[in-house]
Structures are given as structure tokens and as C-alpha cells.
Short mmCIF file of C-alpha atoms in Angstrom, two decimals:
data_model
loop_
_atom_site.label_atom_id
_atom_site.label_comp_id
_atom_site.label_asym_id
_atom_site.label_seq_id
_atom_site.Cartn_x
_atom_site.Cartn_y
_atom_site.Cartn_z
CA UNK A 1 -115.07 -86.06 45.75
CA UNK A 2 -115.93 -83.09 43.73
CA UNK A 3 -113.75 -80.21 43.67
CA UNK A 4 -114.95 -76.53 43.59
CA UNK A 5 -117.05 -75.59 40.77
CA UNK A 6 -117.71 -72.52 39.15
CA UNK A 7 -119.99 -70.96 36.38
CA UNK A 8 -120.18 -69.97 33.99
CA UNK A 9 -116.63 -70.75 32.54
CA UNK A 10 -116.62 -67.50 29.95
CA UNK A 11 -119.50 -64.54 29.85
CA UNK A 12 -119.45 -61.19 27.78
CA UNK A 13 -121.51 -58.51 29.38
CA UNK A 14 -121.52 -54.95 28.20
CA UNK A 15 -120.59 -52.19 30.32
CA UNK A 16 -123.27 -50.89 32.67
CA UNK A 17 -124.89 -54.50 33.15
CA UNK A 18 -125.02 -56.41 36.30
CA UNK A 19 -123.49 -59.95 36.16
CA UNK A 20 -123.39 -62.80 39.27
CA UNK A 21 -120.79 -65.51 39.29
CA UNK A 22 -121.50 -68.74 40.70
CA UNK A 23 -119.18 -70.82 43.00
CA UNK A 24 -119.37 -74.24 44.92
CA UNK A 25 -116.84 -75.44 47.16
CA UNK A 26 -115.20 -78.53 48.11
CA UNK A 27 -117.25 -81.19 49.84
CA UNK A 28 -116.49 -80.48 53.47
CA UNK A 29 -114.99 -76.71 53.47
CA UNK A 30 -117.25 -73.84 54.96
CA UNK A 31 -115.41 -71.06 53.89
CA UNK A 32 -115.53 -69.35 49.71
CA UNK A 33 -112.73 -66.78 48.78
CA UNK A 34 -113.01 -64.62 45.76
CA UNK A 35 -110.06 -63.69 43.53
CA UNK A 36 -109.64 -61.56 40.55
CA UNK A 37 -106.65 -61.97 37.96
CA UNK A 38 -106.38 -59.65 35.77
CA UNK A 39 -103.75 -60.39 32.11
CA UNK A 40 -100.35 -60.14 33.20
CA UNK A 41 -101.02 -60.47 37.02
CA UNK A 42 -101.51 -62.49 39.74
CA UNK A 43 -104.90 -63.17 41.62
CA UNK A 44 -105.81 -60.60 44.31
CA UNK A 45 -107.75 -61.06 47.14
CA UNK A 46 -111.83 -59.47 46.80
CA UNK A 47 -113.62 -61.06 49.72
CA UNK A 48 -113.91 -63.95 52.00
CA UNK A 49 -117.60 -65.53 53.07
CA UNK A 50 -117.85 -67.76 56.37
CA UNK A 51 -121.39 -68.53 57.74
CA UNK A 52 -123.05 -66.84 55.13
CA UNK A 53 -120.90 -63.46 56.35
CA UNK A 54 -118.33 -61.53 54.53
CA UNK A 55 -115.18 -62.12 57.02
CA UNK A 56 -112.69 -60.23 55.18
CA UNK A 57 -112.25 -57.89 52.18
CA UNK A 58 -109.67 -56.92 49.86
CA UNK A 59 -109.06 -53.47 47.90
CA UNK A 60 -112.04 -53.53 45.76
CA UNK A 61 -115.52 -51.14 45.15
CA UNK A 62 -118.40 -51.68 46.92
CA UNK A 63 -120.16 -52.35 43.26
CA UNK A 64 -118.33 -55.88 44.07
CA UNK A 65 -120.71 -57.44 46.19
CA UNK A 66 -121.19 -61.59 47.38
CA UNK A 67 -123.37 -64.05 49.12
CA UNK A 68 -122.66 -67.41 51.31
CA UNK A 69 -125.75 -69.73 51.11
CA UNK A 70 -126.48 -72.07 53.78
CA UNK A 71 -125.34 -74.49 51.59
CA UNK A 72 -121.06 -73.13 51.74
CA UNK A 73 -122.23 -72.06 47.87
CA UNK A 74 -121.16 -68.61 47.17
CA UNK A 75 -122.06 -66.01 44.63
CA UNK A 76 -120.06 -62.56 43.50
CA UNK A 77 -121.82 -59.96 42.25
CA UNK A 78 -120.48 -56.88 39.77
CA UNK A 79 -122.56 -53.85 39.34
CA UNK A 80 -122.03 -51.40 36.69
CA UNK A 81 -119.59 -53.31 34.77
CA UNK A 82 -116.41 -51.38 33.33
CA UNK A 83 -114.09 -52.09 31.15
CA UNK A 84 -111.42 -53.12 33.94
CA UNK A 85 -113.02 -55.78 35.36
CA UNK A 86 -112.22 -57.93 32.47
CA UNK A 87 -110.58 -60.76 34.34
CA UNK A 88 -110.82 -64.16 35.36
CA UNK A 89 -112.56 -64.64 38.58
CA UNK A 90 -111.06 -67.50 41.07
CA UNK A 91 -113.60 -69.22 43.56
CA UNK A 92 -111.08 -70.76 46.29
CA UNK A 93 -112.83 -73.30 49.20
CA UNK A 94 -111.13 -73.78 52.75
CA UNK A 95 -112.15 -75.13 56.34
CA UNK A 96 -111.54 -72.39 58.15
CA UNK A 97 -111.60 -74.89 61.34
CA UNK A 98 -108.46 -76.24 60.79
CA UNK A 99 -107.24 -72.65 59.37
CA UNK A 100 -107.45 -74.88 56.30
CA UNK A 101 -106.58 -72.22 53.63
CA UNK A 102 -103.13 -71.54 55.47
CA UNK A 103 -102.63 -75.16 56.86
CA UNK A 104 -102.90 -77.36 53.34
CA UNK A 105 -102.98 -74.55 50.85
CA UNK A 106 -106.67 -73.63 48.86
CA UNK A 107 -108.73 -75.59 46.64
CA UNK A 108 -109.42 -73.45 43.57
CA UNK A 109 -112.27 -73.83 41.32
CA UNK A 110 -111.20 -73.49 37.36
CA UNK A 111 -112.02 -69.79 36.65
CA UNK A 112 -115.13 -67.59 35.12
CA UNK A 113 -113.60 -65.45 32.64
CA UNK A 114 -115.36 -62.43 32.32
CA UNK A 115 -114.90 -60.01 29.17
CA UNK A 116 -116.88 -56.48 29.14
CA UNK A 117 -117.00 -54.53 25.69
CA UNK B 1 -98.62 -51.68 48.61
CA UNK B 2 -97.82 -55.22 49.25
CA UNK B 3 -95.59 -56.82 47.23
CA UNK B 4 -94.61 -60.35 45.81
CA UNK B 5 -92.58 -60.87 43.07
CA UNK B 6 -91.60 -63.99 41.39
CA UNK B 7 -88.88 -64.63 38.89
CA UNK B 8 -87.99 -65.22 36.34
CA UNK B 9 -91.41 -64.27 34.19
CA UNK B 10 -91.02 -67.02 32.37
CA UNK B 11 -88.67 -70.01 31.21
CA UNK B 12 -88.42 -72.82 28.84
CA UNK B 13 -86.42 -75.51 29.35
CA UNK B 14 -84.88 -78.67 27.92
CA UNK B 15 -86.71 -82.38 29.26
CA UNK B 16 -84.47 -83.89 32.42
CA UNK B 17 -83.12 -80.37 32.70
CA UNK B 18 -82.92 -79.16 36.69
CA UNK B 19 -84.64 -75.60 37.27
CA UNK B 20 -85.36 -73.15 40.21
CA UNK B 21 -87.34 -69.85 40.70
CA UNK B 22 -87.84 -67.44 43.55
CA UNK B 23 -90.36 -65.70 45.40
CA UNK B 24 -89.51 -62.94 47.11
CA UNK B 25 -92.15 -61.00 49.93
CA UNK B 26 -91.88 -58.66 53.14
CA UNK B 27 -90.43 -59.95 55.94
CA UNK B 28 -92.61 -58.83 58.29
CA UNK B 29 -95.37 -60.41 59.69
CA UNK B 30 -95.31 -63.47 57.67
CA UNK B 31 -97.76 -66.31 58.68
CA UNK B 32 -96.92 -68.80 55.70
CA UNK B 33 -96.02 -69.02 52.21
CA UNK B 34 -97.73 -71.32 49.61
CA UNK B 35 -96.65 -72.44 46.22
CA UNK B 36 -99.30 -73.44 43.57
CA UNK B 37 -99.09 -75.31 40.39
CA UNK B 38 -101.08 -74.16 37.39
CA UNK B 39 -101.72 -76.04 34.19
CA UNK B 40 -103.28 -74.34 31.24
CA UNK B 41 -107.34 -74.61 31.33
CA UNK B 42 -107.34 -76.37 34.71
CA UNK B 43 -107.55 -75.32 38.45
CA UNK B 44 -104.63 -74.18 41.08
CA UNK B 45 -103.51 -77.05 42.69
CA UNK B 46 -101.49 -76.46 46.34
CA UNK B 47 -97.91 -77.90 46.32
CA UNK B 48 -96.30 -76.68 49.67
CA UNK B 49 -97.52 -74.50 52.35
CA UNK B 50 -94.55 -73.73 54.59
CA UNK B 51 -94.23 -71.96 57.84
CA UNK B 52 -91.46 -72.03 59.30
CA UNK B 53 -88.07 -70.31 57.99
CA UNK B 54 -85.39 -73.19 57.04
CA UNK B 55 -88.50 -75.06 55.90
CA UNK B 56 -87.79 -77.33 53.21
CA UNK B 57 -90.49 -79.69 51.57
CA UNK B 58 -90.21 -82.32 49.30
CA UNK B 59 -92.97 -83.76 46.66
CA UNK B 60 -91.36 -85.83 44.30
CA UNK B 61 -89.07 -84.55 42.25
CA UNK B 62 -90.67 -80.78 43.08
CA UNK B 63 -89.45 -78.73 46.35
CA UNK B 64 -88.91 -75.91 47.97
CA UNK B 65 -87.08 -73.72 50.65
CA UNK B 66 -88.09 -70.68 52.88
CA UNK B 67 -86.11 -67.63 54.27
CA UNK B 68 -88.54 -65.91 56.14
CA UNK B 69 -86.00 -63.46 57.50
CA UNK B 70 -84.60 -62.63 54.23
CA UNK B 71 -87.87 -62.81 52.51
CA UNK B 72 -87.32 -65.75 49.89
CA UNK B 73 -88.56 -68.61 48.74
CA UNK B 74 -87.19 -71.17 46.04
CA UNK B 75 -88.64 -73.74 44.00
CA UNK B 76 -86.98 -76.41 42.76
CA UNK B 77 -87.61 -79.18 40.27
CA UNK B 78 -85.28 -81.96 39.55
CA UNK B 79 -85.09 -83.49 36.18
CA UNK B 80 -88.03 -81.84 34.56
CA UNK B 81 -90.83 -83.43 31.85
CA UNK B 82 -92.77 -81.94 29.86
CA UNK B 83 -95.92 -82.32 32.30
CA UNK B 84 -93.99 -79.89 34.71
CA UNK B 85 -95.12 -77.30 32.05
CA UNK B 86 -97.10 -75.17 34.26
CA UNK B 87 -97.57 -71.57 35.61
CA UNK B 88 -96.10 -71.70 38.79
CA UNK B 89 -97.99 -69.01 41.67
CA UNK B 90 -96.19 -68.62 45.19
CA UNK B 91 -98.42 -66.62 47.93
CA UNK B 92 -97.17 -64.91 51.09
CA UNK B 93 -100.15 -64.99 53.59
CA UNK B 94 -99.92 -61.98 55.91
CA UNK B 95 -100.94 -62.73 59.65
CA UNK B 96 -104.92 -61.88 59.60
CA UNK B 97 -104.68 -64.54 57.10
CA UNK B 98 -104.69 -61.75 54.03
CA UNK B 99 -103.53 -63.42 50.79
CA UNK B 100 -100.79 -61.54 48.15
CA UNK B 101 -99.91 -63.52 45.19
CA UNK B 102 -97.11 -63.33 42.66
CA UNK B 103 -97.65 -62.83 39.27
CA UNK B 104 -96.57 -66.44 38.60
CA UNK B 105 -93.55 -68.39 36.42
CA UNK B 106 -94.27 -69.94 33.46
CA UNK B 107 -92.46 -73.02 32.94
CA UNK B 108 -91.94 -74.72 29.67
CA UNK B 109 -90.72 -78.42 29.03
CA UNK B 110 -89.47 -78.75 26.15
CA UNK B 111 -89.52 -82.92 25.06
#
């Protein structure tokens, strides 16, 4: 049973560009979170998707922007990179049925770390 | 600004040593609180998500307590190898189900 994937694992974009991060989830969970970590902190919160419909949506610009295929698959999109959003970007995949993510705890994909120069 | 804060930073050590760290988070409306095990190069893996205060939970020789009225939660692990080397990440999940994570621990084994 495959976990959540994610990719690319690294990218290097300059600042200005566009870049889209990809994320599957767990076989069987319907709902994709989206977390940035920045060095030296811990992961916060950008946005939730649930039937293909941003639910919820942390402190972040509106040049952070996602999808929810029909498919659970999720995408996060970064618009006029800066410097600051240097990070690694966590991909987390619940059932929000059972409440999953606060029931038994996230599945986490592996990361995309991002690096703007 | 919501905060979690976990201590210590970081700690190293000694194989079939015993070792504990805390999360601390508001006390008010609290939903749950979940503690994650990270290993170098590898995903987040859930260890306990706990809900009730007085909550204790057990997962080999890994567990951990909640004080929801005091705002605390320990970890514990008993007799620790070097594969317990791991960054360990608690989260207090607000109710509307909003997510705050601590900045982590990061444990060292040394063999």
C-alpha cells in the first residue's frame, strides 16, 4: 500500500518564476494538506483540499495557490517566488470521514525541498 | 499567535539510556494532540494522537502523557537505541481541526 508521494524531491527556481509541487495521497484518504517548514521551524499549516475544494487555509499569500484532482492528487502552486519561501514543502493525506487526520494522526509524504536564489 | 513549544531543542544520549521531552500548547480549545516521529530523509510517521487529558499511550518502549488543563504533553522512551535517533514533532490541533506544530526534538542515540 503506497504511501503519499511527492515530487519533485529538491528544485531550484529563481526568484520571480512560477513553480507547482506535486502530491499523491494514501490509497484510500480523500483529503491533501499542505505544509511549509522553513530551517529551524516546525511545519505550518498552508491549505487543506477536500473534493477538489480548498476547505481551510492557513496564514499564507494568495501567490500560494492549490488544486484537488478527481483523483485525491493535489498540486501547490507558488507565484513570484522570493527568497523566503525556501523551505521544504510537506504533502499530508487523511480521510476526512473518519476525521482521520485528528483520529490516527497524518500520513506525510517525504518532502519537496524548494531553494530560490 | 499560536504557540507550541517543545523542549529541549535537542539531546544526545547514551544507548539503554531513559529520556523524556515536553510539549507545551494553549489550553484552550484543544481538540487533540499528536506526536510524530521523524527520521532523517524519510517521512513523518504518527506515534500517538491523544484526546483526552490523563491520556496515556503506550507503543513499545515509546509513550506519552497529556495535561490538557495545564497545557503539557510528555514523551517518554524507555531504554533508548540508536534507531530512536529521530526528530521528534508534537502538534496541538485546535477545534476547527487547525494544525500548530512544534519546532521538534532532536534525539540522538549514541551506541
Amino acid at each position: 500500500d503506497a504511501g503519499v508521494t511527492q515530487s519533485p524531491t529538491h528544485l531550484i527556481k529563481t526568484r520571480g518564476q512560477q513553480v507547482t509541487l506535486r502530491c499523491s495521497p494514501k490509497s484510500g484518504h480523500d483529503t491533501v494538506s499542505w505544509y511549509q517548514q522553513a530551517l529551524g521551524q516546525g511545519p505550518q499549516f498552508i491549505f487543506q483540499y477536500y473534493e477538489e475544494e480548498e476547505r481551510q487555509r492557513g496564514n499564507f499569500p494568495d501567490r500560494f495557490s492549490g488544486h484537488q484532482f478527481p483523483n485525491y492528487s493535489s498540486e501547490l502552486n507558488v507565484n513570484a517566488l522570493l527568497l523566503g519561501d525556501s523551505a521544504l514543502y510537506l504533502c499530508a493525506s487523511s480521510l476526512l470521514r473518519d476525521r482521520g487526520s485528528q483520529a490516527y494522526g497524518y500520513t506525510f509524504g517525504s518532502g519537496t525541498r524548494l531553494t530560490v536564489v | 499567535i499560536l504557540n507550541v513549544e517543545q523542549s529541549p531543542q535537542s539531546l544526545h544520549v547514551q544507548e539503554g539510556d531513559s529520556t523524556n521531552f515536553t510539549c507545551s500548547f494553549p489550553s484552550s480549545n484543544f481538540y487533540a494532540l499528536h506526536w510524530y516521529r521523524w527520521e532523517t530523509a524519510k517521512s513523518p510517521e504518527a506515534l500517538f494522537v491523544m484526546t483526552l487529558n490523563g491520556d496515556e499511550k503506550k507503543k513499545g518502549r515509546i509513550s506519552a502523557t497529556l495535561n490538557t488543563k495545564e497545557g503539557y504533553s510528555y514523551l517518554y522512551i524507555k531504554g533508548s537505541q540508536p534507531e530512536d535517533s529521530a526528530t521528534y514533532l508534537c502538534a496541538f490541533v485546535q477545534l476547527g481541526n487547525q494544525f500548530y506544530f512544534g519546532t521538534g526534538t532532536s534525539l540522538t542515540v549514541i551506541p
